[in-house]
Short mmCIF file of C-alpha atoms in Angstrom, two decimals:
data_model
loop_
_atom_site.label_atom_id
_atom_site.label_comp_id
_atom_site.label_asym_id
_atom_site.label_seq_id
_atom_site.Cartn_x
_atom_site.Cartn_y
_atom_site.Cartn_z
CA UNK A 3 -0.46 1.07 7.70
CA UNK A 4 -4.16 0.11 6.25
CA UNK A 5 -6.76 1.71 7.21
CA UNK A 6 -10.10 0.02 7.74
CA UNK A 7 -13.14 2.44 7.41
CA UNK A 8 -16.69 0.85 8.98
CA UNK A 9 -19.88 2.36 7.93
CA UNK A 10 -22.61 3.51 9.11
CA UNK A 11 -20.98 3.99 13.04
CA UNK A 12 -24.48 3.34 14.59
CA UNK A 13 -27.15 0.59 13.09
CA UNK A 14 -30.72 0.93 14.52
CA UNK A 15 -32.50 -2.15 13.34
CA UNK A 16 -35.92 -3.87 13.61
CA UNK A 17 -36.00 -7.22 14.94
CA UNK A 18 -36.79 -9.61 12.05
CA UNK A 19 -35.21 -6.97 9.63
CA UNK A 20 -31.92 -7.00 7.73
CA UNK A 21 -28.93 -5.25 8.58
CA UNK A 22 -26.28 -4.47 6.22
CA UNK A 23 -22.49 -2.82 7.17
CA UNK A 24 -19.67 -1.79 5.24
CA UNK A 25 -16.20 -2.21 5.57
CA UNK A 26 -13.23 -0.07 3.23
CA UNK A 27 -9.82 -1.03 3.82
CA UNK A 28 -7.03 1.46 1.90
CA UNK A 29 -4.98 -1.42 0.73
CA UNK A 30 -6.46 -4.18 -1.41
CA UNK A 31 -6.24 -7.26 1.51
CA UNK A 32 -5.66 -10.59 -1.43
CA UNK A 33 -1.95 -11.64 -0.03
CA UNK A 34 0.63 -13.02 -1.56
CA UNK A 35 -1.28 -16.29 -1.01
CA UNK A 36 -4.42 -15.43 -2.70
CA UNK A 37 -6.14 -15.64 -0.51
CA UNK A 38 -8.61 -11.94 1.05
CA UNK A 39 -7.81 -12.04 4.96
CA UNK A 40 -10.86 -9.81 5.67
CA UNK A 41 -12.56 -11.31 9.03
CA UNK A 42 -15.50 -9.56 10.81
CA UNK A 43 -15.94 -10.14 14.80
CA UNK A 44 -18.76 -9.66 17.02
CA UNK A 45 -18.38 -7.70 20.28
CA UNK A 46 -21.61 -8.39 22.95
CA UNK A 47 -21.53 -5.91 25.75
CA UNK A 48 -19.31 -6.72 28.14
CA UNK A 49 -17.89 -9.46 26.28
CA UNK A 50 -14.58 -10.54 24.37
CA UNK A 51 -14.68 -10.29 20.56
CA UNK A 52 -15.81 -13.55 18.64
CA UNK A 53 -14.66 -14.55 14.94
CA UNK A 54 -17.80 -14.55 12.71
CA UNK A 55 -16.54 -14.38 9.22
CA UNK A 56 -13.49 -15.47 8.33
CA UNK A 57 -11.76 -14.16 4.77
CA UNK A 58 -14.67 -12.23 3.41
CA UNK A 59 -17.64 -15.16 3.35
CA UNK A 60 -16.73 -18.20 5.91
CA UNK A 61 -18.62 -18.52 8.91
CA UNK A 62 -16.79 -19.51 11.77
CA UNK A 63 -18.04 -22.79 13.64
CA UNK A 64 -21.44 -22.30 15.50
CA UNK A 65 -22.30 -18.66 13.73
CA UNK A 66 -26.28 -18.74 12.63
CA UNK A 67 -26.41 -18.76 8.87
CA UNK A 68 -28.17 -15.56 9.12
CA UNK A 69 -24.81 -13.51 8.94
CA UNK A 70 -23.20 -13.48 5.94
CA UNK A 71 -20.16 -11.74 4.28
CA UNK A 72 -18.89 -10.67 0.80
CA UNK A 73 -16.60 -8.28 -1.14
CA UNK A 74 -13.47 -8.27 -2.63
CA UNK A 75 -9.99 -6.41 -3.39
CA UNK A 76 -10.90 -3.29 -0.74
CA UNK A 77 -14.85 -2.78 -0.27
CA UNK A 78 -16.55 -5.37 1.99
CA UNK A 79 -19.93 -6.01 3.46
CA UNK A 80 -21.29 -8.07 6.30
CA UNK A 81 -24.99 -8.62 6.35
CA UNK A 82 -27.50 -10.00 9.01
CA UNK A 83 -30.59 -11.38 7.21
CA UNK A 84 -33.48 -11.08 9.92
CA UNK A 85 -32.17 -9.05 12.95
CA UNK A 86 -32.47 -10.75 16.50
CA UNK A 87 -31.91 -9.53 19.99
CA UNK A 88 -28.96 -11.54 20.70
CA UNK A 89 -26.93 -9.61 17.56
CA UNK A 90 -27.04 -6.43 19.54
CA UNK A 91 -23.34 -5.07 19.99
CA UNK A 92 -20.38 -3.66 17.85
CA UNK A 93 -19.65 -5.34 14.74
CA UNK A 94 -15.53 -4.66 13.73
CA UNK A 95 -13.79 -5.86 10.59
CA UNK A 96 -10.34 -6.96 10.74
CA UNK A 97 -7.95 -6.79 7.97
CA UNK A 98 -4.98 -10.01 8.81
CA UNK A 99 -3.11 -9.04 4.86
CA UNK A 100 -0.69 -6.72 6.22
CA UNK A 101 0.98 -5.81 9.57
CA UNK A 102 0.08 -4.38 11.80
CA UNK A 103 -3.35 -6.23 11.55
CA UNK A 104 -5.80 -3.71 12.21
CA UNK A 105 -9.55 -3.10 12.54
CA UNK A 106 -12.22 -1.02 11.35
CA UNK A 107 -13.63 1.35 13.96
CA UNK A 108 -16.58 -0.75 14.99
CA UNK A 109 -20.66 -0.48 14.33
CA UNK A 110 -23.05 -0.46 17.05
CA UNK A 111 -26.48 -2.66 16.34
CA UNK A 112 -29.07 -1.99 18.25
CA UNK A 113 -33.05 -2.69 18.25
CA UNK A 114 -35.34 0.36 17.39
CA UNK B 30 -11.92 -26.86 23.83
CA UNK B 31 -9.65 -23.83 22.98
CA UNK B 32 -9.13 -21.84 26.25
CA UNK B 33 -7.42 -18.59 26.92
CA UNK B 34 -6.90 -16.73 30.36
CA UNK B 35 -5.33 -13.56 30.82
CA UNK B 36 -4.67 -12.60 34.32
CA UNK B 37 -1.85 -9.56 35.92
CA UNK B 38 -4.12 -6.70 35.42
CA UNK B 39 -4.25 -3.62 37.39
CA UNK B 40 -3.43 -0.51 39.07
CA UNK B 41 -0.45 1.06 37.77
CA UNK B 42 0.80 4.58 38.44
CA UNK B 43 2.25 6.61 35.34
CA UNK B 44 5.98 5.32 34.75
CA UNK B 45 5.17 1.60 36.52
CA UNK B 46 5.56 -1.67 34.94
CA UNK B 47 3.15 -4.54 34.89
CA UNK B 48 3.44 -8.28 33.50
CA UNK B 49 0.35 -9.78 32.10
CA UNK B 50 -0.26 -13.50 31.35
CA UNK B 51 -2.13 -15.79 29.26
CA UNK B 52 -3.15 -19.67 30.12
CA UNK B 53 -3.73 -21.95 27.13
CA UNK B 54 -5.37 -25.34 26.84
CA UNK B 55 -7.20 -27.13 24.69
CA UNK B 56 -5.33 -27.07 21.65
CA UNK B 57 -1.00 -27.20 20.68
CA UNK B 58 0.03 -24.28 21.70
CA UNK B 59 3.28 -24.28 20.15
CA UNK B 60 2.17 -24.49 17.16
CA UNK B 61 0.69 -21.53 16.81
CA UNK B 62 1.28 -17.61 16.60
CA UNK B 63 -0.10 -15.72 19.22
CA UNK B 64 -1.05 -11.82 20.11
CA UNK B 65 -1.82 -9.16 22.69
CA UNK B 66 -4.88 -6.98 21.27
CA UNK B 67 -6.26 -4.51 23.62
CA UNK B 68 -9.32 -1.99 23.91
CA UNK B 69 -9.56 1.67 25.48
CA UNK B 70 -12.65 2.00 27.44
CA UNK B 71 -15.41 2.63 25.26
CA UNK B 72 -13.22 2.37 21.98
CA UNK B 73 -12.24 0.06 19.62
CA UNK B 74 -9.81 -2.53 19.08
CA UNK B 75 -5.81 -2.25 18.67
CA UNK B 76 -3.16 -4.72 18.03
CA UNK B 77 -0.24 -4.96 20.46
CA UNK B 78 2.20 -7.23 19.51
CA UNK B 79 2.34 -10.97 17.91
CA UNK B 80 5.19 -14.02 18.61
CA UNK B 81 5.53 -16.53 16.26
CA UNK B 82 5.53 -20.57 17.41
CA UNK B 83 8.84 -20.60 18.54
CA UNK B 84 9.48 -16.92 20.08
CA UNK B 85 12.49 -16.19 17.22
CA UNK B 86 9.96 -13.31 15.74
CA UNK B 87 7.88 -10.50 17.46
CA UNK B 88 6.26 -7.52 16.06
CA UNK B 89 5.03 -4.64 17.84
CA UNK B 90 2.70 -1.69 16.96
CA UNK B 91 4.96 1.75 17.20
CA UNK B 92 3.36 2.81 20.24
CA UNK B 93 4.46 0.22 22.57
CA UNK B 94 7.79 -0.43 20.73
CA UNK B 95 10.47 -0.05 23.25
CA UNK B 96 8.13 -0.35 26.53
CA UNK B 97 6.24 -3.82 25.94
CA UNK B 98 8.30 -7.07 25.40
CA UNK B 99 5.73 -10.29 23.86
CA UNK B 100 7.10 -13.49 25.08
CA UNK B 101 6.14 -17.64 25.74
CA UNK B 102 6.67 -20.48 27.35
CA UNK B 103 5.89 -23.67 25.57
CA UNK B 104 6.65 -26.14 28.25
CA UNK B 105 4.07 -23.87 30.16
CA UNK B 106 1.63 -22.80 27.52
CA UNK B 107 1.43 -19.63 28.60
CA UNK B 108 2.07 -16.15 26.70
CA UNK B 109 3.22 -12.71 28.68
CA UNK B 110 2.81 -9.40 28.45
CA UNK B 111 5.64 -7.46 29.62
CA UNK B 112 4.88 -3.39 29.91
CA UNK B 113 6.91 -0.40 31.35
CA UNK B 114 6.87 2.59 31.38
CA UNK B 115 3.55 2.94 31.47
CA UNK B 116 1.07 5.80 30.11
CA UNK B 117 -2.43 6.89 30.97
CA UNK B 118 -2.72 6.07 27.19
CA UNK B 119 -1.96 2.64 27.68
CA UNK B 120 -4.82 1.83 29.96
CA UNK B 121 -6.72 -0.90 28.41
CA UNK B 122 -8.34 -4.06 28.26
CA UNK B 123 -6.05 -6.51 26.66
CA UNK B 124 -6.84 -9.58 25.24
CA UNK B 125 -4.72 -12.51 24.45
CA UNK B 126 -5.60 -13.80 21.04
CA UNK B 127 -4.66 -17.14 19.32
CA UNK B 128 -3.44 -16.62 15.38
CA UNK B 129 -4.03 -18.28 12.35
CA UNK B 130 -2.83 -16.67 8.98
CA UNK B 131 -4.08 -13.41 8.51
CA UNK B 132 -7.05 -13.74 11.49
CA UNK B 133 -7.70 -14.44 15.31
CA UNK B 134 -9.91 -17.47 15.57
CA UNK B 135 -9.89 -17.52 19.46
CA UNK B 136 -9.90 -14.59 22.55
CA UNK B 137 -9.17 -14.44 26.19
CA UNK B 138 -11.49 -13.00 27.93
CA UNK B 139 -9.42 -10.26 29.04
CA UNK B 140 -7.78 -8.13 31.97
CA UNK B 141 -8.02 -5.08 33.02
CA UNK B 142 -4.46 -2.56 32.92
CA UNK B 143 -5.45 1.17 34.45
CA UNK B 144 -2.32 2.95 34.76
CA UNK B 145 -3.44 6.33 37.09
CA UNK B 146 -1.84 8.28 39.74
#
């Protein structure tokens, strides 16, 4: 099974600063398609997951253009430009290349 | 708009079975994949099981293989959740999740299973 490996587990951040997390998978995720199926989802507290990124750098519909993703092959990174209080809550990354789809352990964001 | 509603949470005691459900509107359901994820309190996420458009292929992750059965109705656009023999290990939020290749682009907002004695 793949293993996806989030970094760092906790993310204090100052509003209006950048945030940056990682994301290691143990399998390269390009499939047979060519395509990466690396996704990253939000969590809010007390809320469902939603889609944010969508293989490694496509924001879903209605995601602020201050997130961003990149990376390639196994080593990915999902960045928020200028922090704001709404982005507070667990950040996972999902890998959809292999089954069972799986996700990374989660990062908490929260304001210093 | 894409909709998803989970309902059939609960109380189960160790050993107990529960069925789980999943409304869709808003978009062809048929047409599309679908999944059970869930999340332990206070942990992360975990993929259950998937069912392709047409119910002819499931998969399962091996700790639910044998106890929870992934199934649809098209004519009712709804997805279930089938679980026995349950474990305190199983208790859970699970979320119904609509697929697209190689990513969930829409959630449920979930139900509650506790299975305690």
């Amino acid at each position: 099974d793949v293993v996806m490996t989030q970094s760092p587990l906790s993310l204090p951040v100052t509003l209006g600063q950048p945030a940056s997390i990682s994301c290691r998978s143990s399998h390269s995720l390009v499939y047979s398609d060519g395509n990466t199926y690396l996704n990253w989802f939000q969590q809010r507290p007390g809320q469902s997951p939603r889609r944010l990124i969508y293989k490694v750098s496509n924001r879903a519909s209605g995601v602020p253009d201050r997130f961003s993703g990149s990376g390639s092959g196994t080593d990915f990174t999902l960045k928020i430009s200028r922090v704001e209080a709404e982005d507070v809550g667990v950040y996972y990354c999902m890998q959809g290349a292999h089954w069972p789809l799986s996700f990374g352990g989660g990062t908490q964001v929260e304001i210093k | 708009e894409v909709q998803l509603v989970e309902s059939g949470g609960g109380l189960v005691q160790p050993g107990g079975s529960l069925r789980l459900s999943c409304a869709a509107s808003g978009f062809t359901f048929s047409s599309y994949w679908m999944s059970w994820v869930r999340q332990a309190p206070g942990k992360g996420l975990e993929w259950v099981a998937n069912i392709k458009q047409d119910g002819s292929a499931t998969y399962y992750v091996d700790s639910v293989k044998g106890r929870f059965t992934i199934s649809r109705d098209n004519a009712k656009n709804s997805l279930y959740l089938q679980m026995n023999s349950l474990r305190a290990e199983d208790t859970a939020v699970y979320y119904c999740a609509r697929l697209i290749t190689g990513d969930a682009d829409y959630w449920g907002q979930g139900t509650l299973v506790t299975v305690s004695s």
